[in-house]
CSV table of N, CA and C in Angstrom, one decimal:
chain,number,residue,atom,x,y,z
A,1,UNK,N,70.8,104.5,64.0
A,1,UNK,CA,70.3,104.3,65.3
A,1,UNK,C,71.4,104.9,66.3
A,2,UNK,N,70.9,105.6,67.3
A,2,UNK,CA,71.8,106.3,68.3
A,2,UNK,C,72.2,105.3,69.4
A,3,UNK,N,73.5,105.3,69.7
A,3,UNK,CA,74.0,104.5,70.8
A,3,UNK,C,73.8,105.3,72.1
A,4,UNK,N,73.7,104.6,73.3
A,4,UNK,CA,73.6,105.3,74.5
A,4,UNK,C,74.7,106.3,74.8
A,5,UNK,N,75.9,106.0,74.3
A,5,UNK,CA,77.0,106.8,74.6
A,5,UNK,C,77.0,108.1,73.7
A,6,UNK,N,76.2,108.1,72.6
A,6,UNK,CA,76.1,109.3,71.8
A,6,UNK,C,75.1,110.3,72.3
A,7,UNK,N,74.2,109.9,73.3
A,7,UNK,CA,73.2,110.7,73.8
A,7,UNK,C,73.8,111.8,74.7
A,8,UNK,N,73.3,113.0,74.7
A,8,UNK,CA,73.9,114.0,75.6
A,8,UNK,C,73.5,113.7,77.0
A,9,UNK,N,74.4,114.1,77.9
A,9,UNK,CA,74.2,113.8,79.3
A,9,UNK,C,73.3,114.8,79.9
A,10,UNK,N,72.1,114.3,80.4
A,10,UNK,CA,71.1,115.3,81.0
A,10,UNK,C,71.5,115.7,82.4
A,11,UNK,N,72.3,114.8,83.0
A,11,UNK,CA,72.7,115.1,84.4
A,11,UNK,C,74.2,115.2,84.4
A,12,UNK,N,74.8,116.4,84.3
A,12,UNK,CA,76.2,116.6,84.2
A,12,UNK,C,77.0,116.1,85.5
A,13,UNK,N,76.4,116.2,86.6
A,13,UNK,CA,77.1,115.7,87.8
A,13,UNK,C,77.1,114.2,88.0
A,14,UNK,N,76.2,113.5,87.2
A,14,UNK,CA,76.1,112.1,87.4
A,14,UNK,C,77.1,111.4,86.5
A,15,UNK,N,77.8,110.4,87.2
A,15,UNK,CA,78.8,109.6,86.4
A,15,UNK,C,78.2,108.3,86.2
A,16,UNK,N,78.4,107.8,85.0
A,16,UNK,CA,77.9,106.4,84.7
A,16,UNK,C,78.9,105.4,85.2
A,17,UNK,N,78.4,104.1,85.2
A,17,UNK,CA,79.2,103.1,85.9
A,17,UNK,C,80.5,102.8,85.0
A,18,UNK,N,80.5,103.2,83.8
A,18,UNK,CA,81.7,102.9,83.0
A,18,UNK,C,82.8,104.0,83.1
A,19,UNK,N,82.6,104.9,84.1
A,19,UNK,CA,83.6,105.9,84.3
A,19,UNK,C,84.9,105.3,84.8
A,20,UNK,N,86.0,105.9,84.4
A,20,UNK,CA,87.3,105.4,84.8
A,20,UNK,C,87.8,106.0,86.1
A,21,UNK,N,87.1,107.1,86.6
A,21,UNK,CA,87.5,107.6,87.9
A,21,UNK,C,87.0,106.8,89.0
A,22,UNK,N,87.8,106.6,90.1
A,22,UNK,CA,87.3,105.8,91.2
A,22,UNK,C,86.2,106.5,92.0
A,23,UNK,N,85.1,105.8,92.3
A,23,UNK,CA,84.0,106.3,93.1
A,23,UNK,C,84.4,106.4,94.6
A,24,UNK,N,84.1,107.5,95.2
A,24,UNK,CA,84.5,107.6,96.6
A,24,UNK,C,83.5,106.7,97.4
A,25,UNK,N,84.1,106.1,98.5
A,25,UNK,CA,83.3,105.3,99.3
A,25,UNK,C,82.3,106.1,100.2
A,26,UNK,N,81.1,105.5,100.4
A,26,UNK,CA,80.1,106.3,101.2
A,26,UNK,C,80.6,106.5,102.6
A,27,UNK,N,81.3,105.6,103.2
A,27,UNK,CA,81.8,105.8,104.6
A,27,UNK,C,82.8,106.9,104.6
A,28,UNK,N,83.6,106.9,103.6
A,28,UNK,CA,84.7,108.0,103.5
A,28,UNK,C,84.0,109.4,103.4
A,29,UNK,N,83.0,109.4,102.5
A,29,UNK,CA,82.3,110.7,102.4
A,29,UNK,C,81.6,111.1,103.7
A,30,UNK,N,81.1,110.1,104.4
A,30,UNK,CA,80.4,110.4,105.7
A,30,UNK,C,81.4,110.9,106.7
A,31,UNK,N,82.6,110.3,106.8
A,31,UNK,CA,83.6,110.8,107.7
A,31,UNK,C,84.1,112.2,107.4
A,32,UNK,N,84.2,112.5,106.1
A,32,UNK,CA,84.6,113.8,105.6
A,32,UNK,C,83.6,114.8,106.0
A,33,UNK,N,82.3,114.5,105.8
A,33,UNK,CA,81.2,115.4,106.2
A,33,UNK,C,81.2,115.6,107.7
A,34,UNK,N,81.5,114.6,108.5
A,34,UNK,CA,81.5,114.8,110.0
A,34,UNK,C,82.7,115.7,110.3
A,35,UNK,N,83.8,115.5,109.7
A,35,UNK,CA,85.0,116.4,110.0
A,35,UNK,C,84.7,117.8,109.6
A,36,UNK,N,84.0,118.0,108.5
A,36,UNK,CA,83.7,119.4,108.1
A,36,UNK,C,82.7,120.0,109.1
A,37,UNK,N,81.7,119.2,109.5
A,37,UNK,CA,80.8,119.7,110.5
A,37,UNK,C,81.4,120.1,111.8
A,38,UNK,N,82.4,119.3,112.2
A,38,UNK,CA,83.1,119.5,113.5
A,38,UNK,C,83.9,120.8,113.3
A,39,UNK,N,84.6,121.0,112.2
A,39,UNK,CA,85.4,122.2,112.0
A,39,UNK,C,84.5,123.4,111.9
A,40,UNK,N,83.3,123.3,111.3
A,40,UNK,CA,82.4,124.4,111.2
A,40,UNK,C,81.9,124.8,112.6
A,41,UNK,N,81.6,123.8,113.5
A,41,UNK,CA,81.2,124.1,114.8
A,41,UNK,C,82.3,124.8,115.6
A,42,UNK,N,83.5,124.3,115.5
A,42,UNK,CA,84.7,125.0,116.2
A,42,UNK,C,84.8,126.4,115.7
A,43,UNK,N,84.7,126.6,114.4
A,43,UNK,CA,84.8,128.0,113.8
A,43,UNK,C,83.7,128.9,114.4
A,44,UNK,N,82.5,128.4,114.4
A,44,UNK,CA,81.4,129.2,114.9
A,44,UNK,C,81.6,129.6,116.4
A,45,UNK,N,82.0,128.6,117.2
A,45,UNK,CA,82.3,128.8,118.6
A,45,UNK,C,83.5,129.8,118.8
A,46,UNK,N,84.5,129.7,118.0
A,46,UNK,CA,85.6,130.6,118.0
A,46,UNK,C,85.2,132.0,117.6
A,47,UNK,N,84.4,132.2,116.6
A,47,UNK,CA,84.0,133.5,116.2
A,47,UNK,C,83.1,134.1,117.3
A,48,UNK,N,82.2,133.3,117.9
A,48,UNK,CA,81.4,133.8,119.0
A,48,UNK,C,82.3,134.3,120.1
A,49,UNK,N,83.3,133.5,120.5
A,49,UNK,CA,84.2,133.9,121.5
A,49,UNK,C,85.0,135.2,121.2
A,50,UNK,N,85.3,135.3,119.9
A,50,UNK,CA,86.0,136.5,119.5
A,50,UNK,C,85.1,137.8,119.6
A,51,UNK,N,83.9,137.6,119.2
A,51,UNK,CA,82.9,138.7,119.3
A,51,UNK,C,82.7,139.1,120.8
A,52,UNK,N,82.5,138.0,121.6
A,52,UNK,CA,82.4,138.3,123.1
A,52,UNK,C,83.6,139.0,123.6
A,53,UNK,N,84.8,138.6,123.2
A,53,UNK,CA,86.0,139.3,123.7
A,53,UNK,C,86.0,140.7,123.3
A,54,UNK,N,85.7,141.0,122.0
A,54,UNK,CA,85.7,142.4,121.5
A,54,UNK,C,84.6,143.2,122.3
A,55,UNK,N,83.5,142.6,122.6
A,55,UNK,CA,82.4,143.3,123.3
A,55,UNK,C,82.9,143.7,124.7
A,56,UNK,N,83.5,142.7,125.4
A,56,UNK,CA,83.9,142.9,126.7
A,56,UNK,C,85.0,144.0,126.8
A,57,UNK,N,86.0,143.9,125.8
A,57,UNK,CA,87.1,144.9,125.8
A,57,UNK,C,86.6,146.3,125.5
A,58,UNK,N,85.5,146.4,124.7
A,58,UNK,CA,85.0,147.7,124.4
A,58,UNK,C,84.2,148.4,125.4
A,59,UNK,N,83.5,147.5,126.3
A,59,UNK,CA,82.7,148.1,127.3
A,59,UNK,C,83.5,148.4,128.5
A,60,UNK,N,83.1,149.5,129.2
A,60,UNK,CA,83.8,149.9,130.4
A,60,UNK,C,83.5,148.9,131.6
A,61,UNK,N,84.6,148.5,132.3
A,61,UNK,CA,84.3,147.5,133.3
A,61,UNK,C,83.8,148.2,134.6
A,62,UNK,N,82.9,147.5,135.3
A,62,UNK,CA,82.3,148.0,136.5
A,62,UNK,C,83.3,147.6,137.7
A,63,UNK,N,83.2,148.3,138.8
A,63,UNK,CA,84.1,148.0,139.9
A,63,UNK,C,83.8,146.7,140.6
A,64,UNK,N,82.6,146.2,140.5
A,64,UNK,CA,82.2,145.0,141.3
A,64,UNK,C,82.7,143.7,140.6
A,65,UNK,N,82.7,143.7,139.2
A,65,UNK,CA,83.0,142.5,138.5
A,65,UNK,C,84.3,142.6,137.8
A,66,UNK,N,85.3,143.3,138.2
A,66,UNK,CA,86.5,143.5,137.6
A,66,UNK,C,87.3,142.2,137.6
A,67,UNK,N,87.3,141.5,138.7
A,67,UNK,CA,88.1,140.2,138.8
A,67,UNK,C,87.4,139.1,137.9
A,68,UNK,N,86.1,139.1,137.9
A,68,UNK,CA,85.4,138.1,137.1
A,68,UNK,C,85.6,138.4,135.6
A,69,UNK,N,85.6,139.7,135.2
A,69,UNK,CA,85.8,140.1,133.8
A,69,UNK,C,87.2,139.7,133.4
A,70,UNK,N,88.2,139.9,134.2
A,70,UNK,CA,89.6,139.6,133.8
A,70,UNK,C,89.7,138.1,133.6
A,71,UNK,N,89.1,137.3,134.4
A,71,UNK,CA,89.2,135.8,134.2
A,71,UNK,C,88.4,135.4,132.9
A,72,UNK,N,87.3,136.1,132.7
A,72,UNK,CA,86.6,135.7,131.5
A,72,UNK,C,87.3,136.2,130.2
A,73,UNK,N,88.0,137.3,130.3
A,73,UNK,CA,88.8,137.8,129.2
A,73,UNK,C,89.9,136.9,128.9
A,74,UNK,N,90.6,136.4,130.0
A,74,UNK,CA,91.7,135.4,129.8
A,74,UNK,C,91.2,134.2,129.2
A,75,UNK,N,90.0,133.7,129.6
A,75,UNK,CA,89.5,132.4,129.0
A,75,UNK,C,89.2,132.6,127.5
A,76,UNK,N,88.6,133.8,127.2
A,76,UNK,CA,88.2,134.0,125.8
A,76,UNK,C,89.5,134.2,124.9
A,77,UNK,N,90.5,134.9,125.5
A,77,UNK,CA,91.7,135.0,124.7
A,77,UNK,C,92.4,133.7,124.4
A,78,UNK,N,92.4,132.8,125.4
A,78,UNK,CA,92.9,131.4,125.2
A,78,UNK,C,92.1,130.7,124.1
A,79,UNK,N,90.8,130.9,124.1
A,79,UNK,CA,89.9,130.2,123.1
A,79,UNK,C,90.2,130.8,121.7
A,80,UNK,N,90.4,132.1,121.6
A,80,UNK,CA,90.7,132.7,120.3
A,80,UNK,C,92.1,132.3,119.9
A,81,UNK,N,93.0,132.2,120.7
A,81,UNK,CA,94.4,131.7,120.3
A,81,UNK,C,94.3,130.3,119.9
A,82,UNK,N,93.5,129.4,120.5
A,82,UNK,CA,93.3,128.0,120.1
A,82,UNK,C,92.7,128.0,118.7
A,83,UNK,N,91.7,128.9,118.5
A,83,UNK,CA,91.1,128.9,117.1
A,83,UNK,C,92.1,129.3,116.1
A,84,UNK,N,92.9,130.4,116.4
A,84,UNK,CA,93.9,130.8,115.4
A,84,UNK,C,94.9,129.7,115.1
A,85,UNK,N,95.3,129.0,116.2
A,85,UNK,CA,96.2,127.8,116.0
A,85,UNK,C,95.6,126.8,115.1
A,86,UNK,N,94.3,126.4,115.3
A,86,UNK,CA,93.7,125.4,114.5
A,86,UNK,C,93.6,125.9,113.1
A,87,UNK,N,93.2,127.1,112.8
A,87,UNK,CA,93.1,127.6,111.5
A,87,UNK,C,94.5,127.6,110.8
A,88,UNK,N,95.5,128.0,111.5
A,88,UNK,CA,96.9,128.1,110.9
A,88,UNK,C,97.3,126.6,110.7
A,89,UNK,N,97.0,125.7,111.5
A,89,UNK,CA,97.4,124.3,111.3
A,89,UNK,C,96.7,123.7,110.1
A,90,UNK,N,95.4,124.1,109.9
A,90,UNK,CA,94.7,123.7,108.7
A,90,UNK,C,95.4,124.2,107.4
A,91,UNK,N,95.9,125.4,107.5
A,91,UNK,CA,96.4,126.0,106.2
A,91,UNK,C,97.8,125.4,105.9
A,92,UNK,N,98.5,124.9,106.9
A,92,UNK,CA,99.9,124.4,106.6
A,92,UNK,C,99.9,122.9,106.5
A,93,UNK,N,98.8,122.3,106.4
A,93,UNK,CA,98.8,120.8,106.2
A,93,UNK,C,99.2,120.5,104.8
A,94,UNK,N,99.9,119.4,104.6
A,94,UNK,CA,100.4,119.0,103.3
A,94,UNK,C,99.2,118.7,102.4
A,95,UNK,N,98.1,118.1,102.9
A,95,UNK,CA,97.0,117.7,102.0
A,95,UNK,C,96.4,119.0,101.4
A,96,UNK,N,96.5,120.1,102.1
A,96,UNK,CA,95.9,121.3,101.6
A,96,UNK,C,96.7,121.9,100.4
A,97,UNK,N,98.1,121.8,100.5
A,97,UNK,CA,99.0,122.4,99.5
A,97,UNK,C,99.5,121.3,98.5
A,98,UNK,N,99.1,120.1,98.6
A,98,UNK,CA,99.7,119.0,97.8
A,98,UNK,C,99.4,119.3,96.3
A,99,UNK,N,98.2,119.4,96.0
A,99,UNK,CA,97.8,119.6,94.6
A,99,UNK,C,98.4,120.9,93.9
A,100,UNK,N,98.3,122.1,94.6
A,100,UNK,CA,98.9,123.2,94.0
A,100,UNK,C,100.4,123.1,93.9
A,101,UNK,N,101.0,122.5,94.8
A,101,UNK,CA,102.5,122.3,94.8
A,101,UNK,C,102.9,121.5,93.5
A,102,UNK,N,102.2,120.4,93.3
A,102,UNK,CA,102.6,119.5,92.2
A,102,UNK,C,102.3,120.2,90.9
A,103,UNK,N,101.2,120.9,90.8
A,103,UNK,CA,100.8,121.6,89.6
A,103,UNK,C,101.8,122.7,89.3
A,104,UNK,N,102.3,123.4,90.3
A,104,UNK,CA,103.3,124.5,90.1
A,104,UNK,C,104.6,123.8,89.6
A,105,UNK,N,104.9,122.7,90.3
A,105,UNK,CA,106.2,122.1,89.9
A,105,UNK,C,106.1,121.5,88.5
A,106,UNK,N,105.0,120.9,88.1
A,106,UNK,CA,104.8,120.4,86.8
A,106,UNK,C,104.9,121.4,85.7
A,107,UNK,N,104.0,122.5,85.9
A,107,UNK,CA,103.9,123.5,84.8
A,107,UNK,C,105.1,124.4,84.8
A,108,UNK,N,105.6,124.7,86.0
A,108,UNK,CA,106.8,125.5,86.1
A,108,UNK,C,108.0,124.8,85.5
A,109,UNK,N,108.2,123.6,85.8
A,109,UNK,CA,109.3,122.8,85.2
A,109,UNK,C,109.1,122.6,83.7
A,110,UNK,N,107.9,122.4,83.2
A,110,UNK,CA,107.6,122.3,81.8
A,110,UNK,C,108.0,123.6,81.1
A,111,UNK,N,107.6,124.8,81.7
A,111,UNK,CA,107.9,126.1,81.1
A,111,UNK,C,109.4,126.3,81.1
A,112,UNK,N,110.1,125.9,82.2
A,112,UNK,CA,111.6,126.0,82.2
A,112,UNK,C,112.2,125.2,81.1
A,113,UNK,N,111.8,123.9,81.0
A,113,UNK,CA,112.3,123.1,79.9
A,113,UNK,C,112.0,123.6,78.5
A,114,UNK,N,110.8,124.1,78.3
A,114,UNK,CA,110.5,124.7,77.0
A,114,UNK,C,111.3,126.0,76.7
A,115,UNK,N,111.6,126.8,77.8
A,115,UNK,CA,112.4,128.0,77.6
A,115,UNK,C,113.8,127.6,77.2
A,116,UNK,N,114.4,126.6,77.9
A,116,UNK,CA,115.7,126.1,77.6
A,116,UNK,C,115.8,125.6,76.2
A,117,UNK,N,114.8,124.8,75.8
A,117,UNK,CA,114.7,124.3,74.4
A,117,UNK,C,114.7,125.4,73.4
A,118,UNK,N,113.8,126.3,73.6
A,118,UNK,CA,113.7,127.5,72.7
A,118,UNK,C,115.0,128.3,72.6
A,119,UNK,N,115.6,128.5,73.8
A,119,UNK,CA,116.9,129.2,73.8
A,119,UNK,C,118.0,128.4,73.1
A,120,UNK,N,118.0,127.1,73.2
A,120,UNK,CA,119.0,126.3,72.5
A,120,UNK,C,118.7,126.4,71.0
A,121,UNK,N,117.5,126.4,70.6
A,121,UNK,CA,117.2,126.4,69.2
A,121,UNK,C,117.6,127.8,68.6
A,122,UNK,N,117.3,128.9,69.3
A,122,UNK,CA,117.6,130.2,68.8
A,122,UNK,C,119.1,130.5,68.9
A,123,UNK,N,119.7,130.3,70.1
A,123,UNK,CA,121.1,130.7,70.2
A,123,UNK,C,122.1,129.6,69.9
A,124,UNK,N,121.6,128.4,69.9
A,124,UNK,CA,122.6,127.3,69.7
A,124,UNK,C,122.9,127.0,68.3
A,125,UNK,N,122.0,127.4,67.4
A,125,UNK,CA,122.2,127.1,66.0
A,125,UNK,C,123.1,128.1,65.4
């Protein structure tokens, strides 16, 4: 007779209740989704501002709206700089680099130790 644990999993993304990995809290997932939605909105607004800035800079200015265009260009440039700052800040956050850092340290250190061990075996004997 087949046990339930011997049965192939029909739903690979589904975890059973006996799983040892901690289940994320629904409120935590909701806040992460809200944060992603906010970042996506900021990114879309920033990209639209960048496209507007490129369009304004590429078109020849008229004599009547030169002052208004300069003010609008300055506002769009500030918005683009803010977007660049936010994207750069997101890339240098520790949470973003934490896992790759520890994996590089773990496997790089393991490789170094294995290299030293092999060198000791080859040259030390």
